[in-house]
Coordinates of C-alpha atoms in Angstrom, one line a residue:
X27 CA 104.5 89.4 109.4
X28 CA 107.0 87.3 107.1
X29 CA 104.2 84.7 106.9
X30 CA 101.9 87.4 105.9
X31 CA 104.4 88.5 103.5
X32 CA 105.2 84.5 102.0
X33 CA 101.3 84.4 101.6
X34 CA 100.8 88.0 99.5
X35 CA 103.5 87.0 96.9
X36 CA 102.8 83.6 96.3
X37 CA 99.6 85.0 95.4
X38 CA 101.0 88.0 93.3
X39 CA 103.2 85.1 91.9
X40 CA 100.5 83.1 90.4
X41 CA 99.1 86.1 88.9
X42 CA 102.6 86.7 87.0
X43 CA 102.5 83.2 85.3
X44 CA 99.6 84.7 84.1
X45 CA 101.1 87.5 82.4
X46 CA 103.9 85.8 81.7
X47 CA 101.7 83.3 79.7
X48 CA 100.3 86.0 78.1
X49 CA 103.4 88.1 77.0
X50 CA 105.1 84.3 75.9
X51 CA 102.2 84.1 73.4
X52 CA 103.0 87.6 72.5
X53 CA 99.7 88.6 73.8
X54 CA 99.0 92.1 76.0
X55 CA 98.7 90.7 79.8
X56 CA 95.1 91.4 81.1
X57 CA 94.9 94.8 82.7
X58 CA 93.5 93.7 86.0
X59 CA 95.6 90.8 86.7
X60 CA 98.8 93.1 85.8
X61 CA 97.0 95.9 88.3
X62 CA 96.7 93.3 90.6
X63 CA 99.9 91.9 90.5
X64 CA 101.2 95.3 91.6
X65 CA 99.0 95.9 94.2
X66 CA 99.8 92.6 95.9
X67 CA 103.4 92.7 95.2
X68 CA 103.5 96.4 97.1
X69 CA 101.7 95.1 99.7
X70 CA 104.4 92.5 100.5
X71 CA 107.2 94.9 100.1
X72 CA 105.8 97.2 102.7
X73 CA 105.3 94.3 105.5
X74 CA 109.0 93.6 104.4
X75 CA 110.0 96.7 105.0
X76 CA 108.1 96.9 108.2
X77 CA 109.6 94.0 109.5
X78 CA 113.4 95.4 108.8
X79 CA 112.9 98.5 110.1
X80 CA 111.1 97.0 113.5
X81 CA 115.4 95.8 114.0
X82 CA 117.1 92.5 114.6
X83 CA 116.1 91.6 111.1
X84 CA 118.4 88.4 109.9
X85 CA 120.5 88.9 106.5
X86 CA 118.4 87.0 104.7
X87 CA 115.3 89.2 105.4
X88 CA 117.7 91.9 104.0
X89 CA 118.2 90.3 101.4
X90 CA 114.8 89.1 100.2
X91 CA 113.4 93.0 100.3
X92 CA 116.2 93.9 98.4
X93 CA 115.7 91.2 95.4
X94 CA 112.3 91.5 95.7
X95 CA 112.4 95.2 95.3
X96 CA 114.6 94.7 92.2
X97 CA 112.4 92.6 90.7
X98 CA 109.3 95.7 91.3
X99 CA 112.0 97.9 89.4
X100 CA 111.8 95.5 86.3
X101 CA 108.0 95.5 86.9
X102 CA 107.8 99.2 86.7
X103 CA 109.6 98.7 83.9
X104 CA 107.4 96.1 82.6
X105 CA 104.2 98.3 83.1
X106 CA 105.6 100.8 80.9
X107 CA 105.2 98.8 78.2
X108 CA 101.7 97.6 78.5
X109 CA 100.5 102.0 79.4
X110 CA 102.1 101.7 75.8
X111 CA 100.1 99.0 74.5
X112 CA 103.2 97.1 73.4
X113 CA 104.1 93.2 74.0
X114 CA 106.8 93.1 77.2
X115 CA 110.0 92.0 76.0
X116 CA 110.6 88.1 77.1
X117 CA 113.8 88.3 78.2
X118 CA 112.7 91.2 80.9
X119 CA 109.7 89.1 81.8
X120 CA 112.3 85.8 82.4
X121 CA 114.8 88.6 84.5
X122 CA 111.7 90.2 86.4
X123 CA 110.5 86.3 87.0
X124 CA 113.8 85.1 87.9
X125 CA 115.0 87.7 90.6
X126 CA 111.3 87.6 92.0
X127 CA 111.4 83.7 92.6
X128 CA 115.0 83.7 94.1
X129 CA 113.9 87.0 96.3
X130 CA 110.6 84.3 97.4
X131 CA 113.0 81.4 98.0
X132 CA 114.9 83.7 99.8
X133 CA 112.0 85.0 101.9
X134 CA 110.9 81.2 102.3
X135 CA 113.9 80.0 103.7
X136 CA 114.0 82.8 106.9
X137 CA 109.8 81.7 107.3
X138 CA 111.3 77.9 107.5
X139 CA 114.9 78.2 108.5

């Protein structure tokens, strides 16, 4: 399932440079990309959270769900700008980015390790 999970967010990822790219050039992100982004970012949280609760999950699992859930928090928060039809802040979009790539890396490294 963490394979499954590695797979769904590396997806979800490259459709966050896109909005990224798009909020960077102060630009509203495409509705369906940012829709889904979500979707596929939810989907990966819930085999996460599958996998903890199943039991003997390592730390790093742990972890992961829990960066990667802070960084759907920002994206929450993120969305509530575009329902506005406002520009995302940058700095949020480089936070959201950042704590979703280290909660990835993180996931990565109990796939490889």
């Amino acid at each position: 399932m963490v394979l499954y999970a590695v797979l769904i967010f590396a997806i979800a990822a490259i459709g966050g440079l896109v909005l990224a790219s798009s909020v960077l050039r102060g630009k509203l992100a495409p509705w369906a990309i940012s829709v889904l982004h979500a979707l596929l970012g939810a989907s990966g949280l819930v085999l996460l959270i599958i996998e903890v609760l199943q039991g003997a999950a390592p730390g790093r699992l742990t972890a992961a769900l829990g960066l990667l859930v802070l960084a759907a928090l920002g994206g929450f928060f993120l969305a509530s700008f575009h329902l506005r039809g406002k520009v995302a802040p940058k700095g949020v979009v480089f936070v959201h980015a950042g704590i979703a790539v280290v909660g990835f890396l993180t996931l990565l490294s109990v796939l490889l390790g």
